[in-house]
Amino acid sequence: MPNTLGCIDCTHIGIRSPKDNEHAYVNRKGRHTMNVQAVVDSDLHFLNVVARWPGSTHDSYIWDNCRLNDEFREGRMPSGWLLGDSGYPLQPWLLTPILRPQNDSEERYNRSLVHTRVCVERAFGVLKARFRCLDDSGGVLCYPVNRVCKIIMACCLLHNLCLERNIPLPEDAQENHAGLEDREEQHHQPYQANNNHREGLDVRNALVQTWFTR
């Protein structure tokens, strides 16, 4: 996908039931979690991480209230866009799938977007394989929420450092995480159109016509 700055998605990290606002941390599967948003590049580096929202928070709400979105909105980011799934708003700087493609060009666009976005699922998988405390197989993080947020951020930073220094995954992690994709199933309702939808639609249509029409 041309001009892609990164791919965005969220993943859930299991935590012990907190004392305060316990209900807010129950996700759609009935588990107590933190919903962590991340932007990654094609080499699986974490470029931006937001680790402070409880598990019941929708992915789109986290995006709507994060600093990175504000920086795009204020024109302080490079030219290009992030790639998200249908749970995110279509914006000039955040492209999403076409829900009902009408022709081959739109089908090709969707395939390209899905293929490119695999990197964010793989990044979550590698992160959880390397730091088992973030994965279901390692149980849950039994700390206060503020400390959990710091642990998640530290693991993401260490993940990037491991990639930069070519530190391989432990052998047991490679064996137990075939494919290294995040196993959190996503069932998003399409995001409802907002004020940015028309401009985002224009950007997406232009991309389809320029790059995916034969």
GROMACS .gro file of C-alpha atoms in nm:
model
  214
    1MET     CA    1   0.000   0.000   0.000
    2PRO     CA    2   0.167   0.326  -0.107
    3ASN     CA    3   0.244   0.610   0.137
    4THR     CA    4   0.170   0.397   0.442
    5LEU     CA    5   0.314   0.545   0.761
    6GLY     CA    6   0.209   0.253   0.980
    7CYS     CA    7  -0.068   0.010   1.066
    8ILE     CA    8  -0.295   0.056   1.366
    9ASP     CA    9  -0.490  -0.188   1.581
   10CYS     CA   10  -0.567  -0.277   1.942
   11THR     CA   11  -0.502  -0.585   2.150
   12HIS     CA   12  -0.623  -0.691   2.493
   13ILE     CA   13  -0.388  -0.764   2.785
   14GLY     CA   14  -0.533  -0.965   3.073
   15ILE     CA   15  -0.526  -0.809   3.420
   16ARG     CA   16  -0.645  -0.896   3.770
   17SER     CA   17  -0.989  -0.758   3.852
   18PRO     CA   18  -0.924  -0.403   3.976
   19LYS     CA   19  -1.089  -0.262   4.287
   20ASP     CA   20  -1.202   0.064   4.126
   21ASN     CA   21  -1.441   0.075   3.827
   22GLU     CA   22  -1.414  -0.301   3.789
   23HIS     CA   23  -1.695  -0.316   3.531
   24ALA     CA   24  -1.509  -0.085   3.293
   25TYR     CA   25  -1.230  -0.341   3.251
   26VAL     CA   26  -1.458  -0.625   3.139
   27ASN     CA   27  -1.423  -0.670   2.763
   28ARG     CA   28  -1.677  -0.827   2.527
   29LYS     CA   29  -1.545  -1.175   2.615
   30GLY     CA   30  -1.609  -1.119   2.984
   31ARG     CA   31  -1.240  -1.090   3.072
   32HIS     CA   32  -1.070  -0.813   3.270
   33THR     CA   33  -0.826  -0.649   3.031
   34MET     CA   34  -0.650  -0.335   2.919
   35ASN     CA   35  -0.721  -0.240   2.557
   36VAL     CA   36  -0.387  -0.135   2.410
   37GLN     CA   37  -0.360   0.061   2.086
   38ALA     CA   38  -0.044   0.046   1.877
   39VAL     CA   39   0.092   0.168   1.546
   40VAL     CA   40   0.363  -0.051   1.393
   41ASP     CA   41   0.582  -0.044   1.084
   42SER     CA   42   0.653  -0.322   0.836
   43ASP     CA   43   0.949  -0.442   1.045
   44LEU     CA   44   0.718  -0.493   1.348
   45HIS     CA   45   0.856  -0.196   1.544
   46PHE     CA   46   0.611  -0.020   1.771
   47LEU     CA   47   0.596   0.342   1.659
   48ASN     CA   48   0.324   0.460   1.896
   49VAL     CA   49   0.154   0.286   2.189
   50VAL     CA   50  -0.142   0.391   2.404
   51ALA     CA   51  -0.175   0.169   2.710
   52ARG     CA   52  -0.418   0.332   2.951
   53TRP     CA   53  -0.773   0.236   2.851
   54PRO     CA   54  -0.985  -0.035   3.016
   55GLY     CA   55  -1.097  -0.340   2.822
   56SER     CA   56  -1.453  -0.222   2.757
   57THR     CA   57  -1.328   0.081   2.560
   58HIS     CA   58  -1.392   0.062   2.186
   59ASP     CA   59  -1.088   0.085   1.957
   60SER     CA   60  -1.232   0.388   1.777
   61TYR     CA   61  -1.280   0.576   2.106
   62ILE     CA   62  -0.915   0.524   2.195
   63TRP     CA   63  -0.813   0.659   1.854
   64ASP     CA   64  -1.049   0.957   1.878
   65ASN     CA   65  -0.891   1.054   2.210
   66CYS     CA   66  -0.522   0.994   2.144
   67ARG     CA   67  -0.251   1.252   2.084
   68LEU     CA   68  -0.141   1.097   1.756
   69ASN     CA   69  -0.483   1.160   1.603
   70ASP     CA   70  -0.461   1.524   1.717
   71GLU     CA   71  -0.121   1.557   1.553
   72PHE     CA   72  -0.261   1.431   1.222
   73ARG     CA   73  -0.561   1.659   1.254
   74GLU     CA   74  -0.336   1.959   1.319
   75GLY     CA   75  -0.115   1.881   1.018
   76ARG     CA   76   0.197   1.801   1.222
   77MET     CA   77   0.255   1.454   1.075
   78PRO     CA   78   0.425   1.351   0.747
   79SER     CA   79   0.222   1.310   0.432
   80GLY     CA   80   0.067   0.964   0.417
   81TRP     CA   81  -0.177   0.754   0.616
   82LEU     CA   82  -0.224   0.479   0.868
   83LEU     CA   83  -0.414   0.162   0.783
   84GLY     CA   84  -0.692   0.043   1.013
   85ASP     CA   85  -0.978  -0.206   1.008
   86SER     CA   86  -1.347  -0.125   0.975
   87GLY     CA   87  -1.373  -0.042   1.345
   88TYR     CA   88  -1.186   0.283   1.282
   89PRO     CA   89  -1.314   0.605   1.122
   90LEU     CA   90  -1.226   0.673   0.761
   91GLN     CA   91  -1.010   0.985   0.766
   92PRO     CA   92  -0.762   1.147   0.524
   93TRP     CA   93  -0.483   1.010   0.745
   94LEU     CA   94  -0.648   0.677   0.837
   95LEU     CA   95  -0.767   0.448   0.558
   96THR     CA   96  -1.005   0.159   0.618
   97PRO     CA   97  -1.150  -0.124   0.404
   98ILE     CA   98  -1.430  -0.068   0.158
   99LEU     CA   99  -1.719  -0.255   0.318
  100ARG     CA  100  -1.905  -0.334  -0.005
  101PRO     CA  101  -1.657  -0.321  -0.295
  102GLN     CA  102  -1.825  -0.259  -0.629
  103ASN     CA  103  -1.549  -0.347  -0.876
  104ASP     CA  104  -1.210  -0.514  -0.921
  105SER     CA  105  -1.020  -0.196  -0.829
  106GLU     CA  106  -1.188  -0.177  -0.491
  107GLU     CA  107  -1.130  -0.548  -0.437
  108ARG     CA  108  -0.760  -0.500  -0.510
  109TYR     CA  109  -0.749  -0.208  -0.268
  110ASN     CA  110  -0.903  -0.422   0.007
  111ARG     CA  111  -0.662  -0.708  -0.055
  112SER     CA  112  -0.367  -0.472  -0.042
  113LEU     CA  113  -0.488  -0.316   0.282
  114VAL     CA  114  -0.546  -0.653   0.450
  115HIS     CA  115  -0.209  -0.785   0.331
  116THR     CA  116  -0.025  -0.477   0.457
  117ARG     CA  117  -0.204  -0.475   0.793
  118VAL     CA  118  -0.081  -0.826   0.877
  119CYS     CA  119   0.228  -0.664   1.028
  120VAL     CA  120   0.036  -0.521   1.325
  121GLU     CA  121  -0.114  -0.861   1.409
  122ARG     CA  122   0.230  -1.018   1.381
  123ALA     CA  123   0.384  -0.748   1.601
  124PHE     CA  124   0.132  -0.822   1.876
  125GLY     CA  125   0.200  -1.194   1.837
  126VAL     CA  126   0.577  -1.152   1.864
  127LEU     CA  127   0.539  -0.915   2.160
  128LYS     CA  128   0.326  -1.166   2.351
  129ALA     CA  129   0.549  -1.456   2.253
  130ARG     CA  130   0.856  -1.279   2.386
  131PHE     CA  131   0.690  -1.140   2.699
  132ARG     CA  132   0.458  -1.417   2.809
  133CYS     CA  133   0.318  -1.204   3.092
  134LEU     CA  134   0.118  -1.018   2.823
  135ASP     CA  135  -0.027  -1.337   2.675
  136ASP     CA  136  -0.318  -1.550   2.793
  137SER     CA  137  -0.079  -1.843   2.833
  138GLY     CA  138   0.106  -1.644   3.101
  139GLY     CA  139  -0.205  -1.572   3.304
  140VAL     CA  140  -0.285  -1.210   3.385
  141LEU     CA  141  -0.089  -0.914   3.520
  142CYS     CA  142  -0.157  -0.905   3.895
  143TYR     CA  143  -0.066  -0.543   3.961
  144PRO     CA  144  -0.248  -0.213   4.003
  145VAL     CA  145  -0.365  -0.064   3.673
  146ASN     CA  146  -0.108   0.218   3.669
  147ARG     CA  147   0.174  -0.033   3.708
  148VAL     CA  148   0.023  -0.259   3.440
  149CYS     CA  149   0.035   0.034   3.196
  150LYS     CA  150   0.404   0.088   3.270
  151ILE     CA  151   0.479  -0.284   3.225
  152ILE     CA  152   0.309  -0.288   2.885
  153MET     CA  153   0.500   0.020   2.769
  154ALA     CA  154   0.829  -0.126   2.894
  155CYS     CA  155   0.766  -0.452   2.707
  156CYS     CA  156   0.700  -0.261   2.383
  157LEU     CA  157   1.023  -0.065   2.423
  158LEU     CA  158   1.220  -0.383   2.496
  159HIS     CA  159   1.055  -0.551   2.195
  160ASN     CA  160   1.188  -0.272   1.971
  161LEU     CA  161   1.533  -0.306   2.127
  162CYS     CA  162   1.531  -0.682   2.066
  163LEU     CA  163   1.448  -0.625   1.699
  164GLU     CA  164   1.723  -0.365   1.660
  165ARG     CA  165   1.980  -0.600   1.815
  166ASN     CA  166   1.852  -0.911   1.635
  167ILE     CA  167   1.778  -1.096   1.958
  168PRO     CA  168   1.579  -1.406   1.861
  169LEU     CA  169   1.266  -1.531   2.031
  170PRO     CA  170   1.312  -1.809   2.287
  171GLU     CA  171   1.273  -2.152   2.128
  172ASP     CA  172   0.962  -2.235   2.329
  173ALA     CA  173   0.801  -1.910   2.214
  174GLN     CA  174   0.865  -1.997   1.849
  175GLU     CA  175   0.715  -2.342   1.896
  176ASN     CA  176   0.404  -2.229   2.085
  177HIS     CA  177   0.316  -1.931   1.866
  178ALA     CA  178   0.306  -2.064   1.512
  179GLY     CA  179   0.250  -1.774   1.276
  180LEU     CA  180   0.298  -1.524   1.559
  181GLU     CA  181  -0.031  -1.347   1.490
  182ASP     CA  182  -0.234  -1.191   1.766
  183ARG     CA  183  -0.506  -1.438   1.869
  184GLU     CA  184  -0.752  -1.174   1.987
  185GLU     CA  185  -1.050  -1.211   1.754
  186GLN     CA  186  -1.190  -0.886   1.620
  187HIS     CA  187  -1.556  -0.841   1.541
  188HIS     CA  188  -1.594  -0.472   1.482
  189GLN     CA  189  -1.908  -0.291   1.386
  190PRO     CA  190  -1.831  -0.050   1.102
  191TYR     CA  191  -1.751   0.293   1.234
  192GLN     CA  192  -2.029   0.546   1.183
  193ALA     CA  193  -1.946   0.835   0.949
  194ASN     CA  194  -1.816   1.150   1.119
  195ASN     CA  195  -1.719   1.496   1.002
  196ASN     CA  196  -1.397   1.368   0.847
  197HIS     CA  197  -1.564   1.091   0.650
  198ARG     CA  198  -1.620   1.283   0.325
  199GLU     CA  199  -1.260   1.403   0.300
  200GLY     CA  200  -1.135   1.056   0.393
  201LEU     CA  201  -1.361   0.906   0.128
  202ASP     CA  202  -1.215   1.141  -0.133
  203VAL     CA  203  -0.860   1.039  -0.039
  204ARG     CA  204  -0.947   0.669  -0.052
  205ASN     CA  205  -1.127   0.700  -0.387
  206ALA     CA  206  -0.830   0.885  -0.536
  207LEU     CA  207  -0.594   0.613  -0.414
  208VAL     CA  208  -0.811   0.341  -0.566
  209GLN     CA  209  -0.824   0.522  -0.899
  210THR     CA  210  -0.451   0.599  -0.904
  211TRP     CA  211  -0.301   0.273  -0.780
  212PHE     CA  212  -0.555  -0.005  -0.815
  213THR     CA  213  -0.731   0.061  -1.146
  214ARG     CA  214  -0.591  -0.127  -1.443
   0.00000   0.00000   0.00000
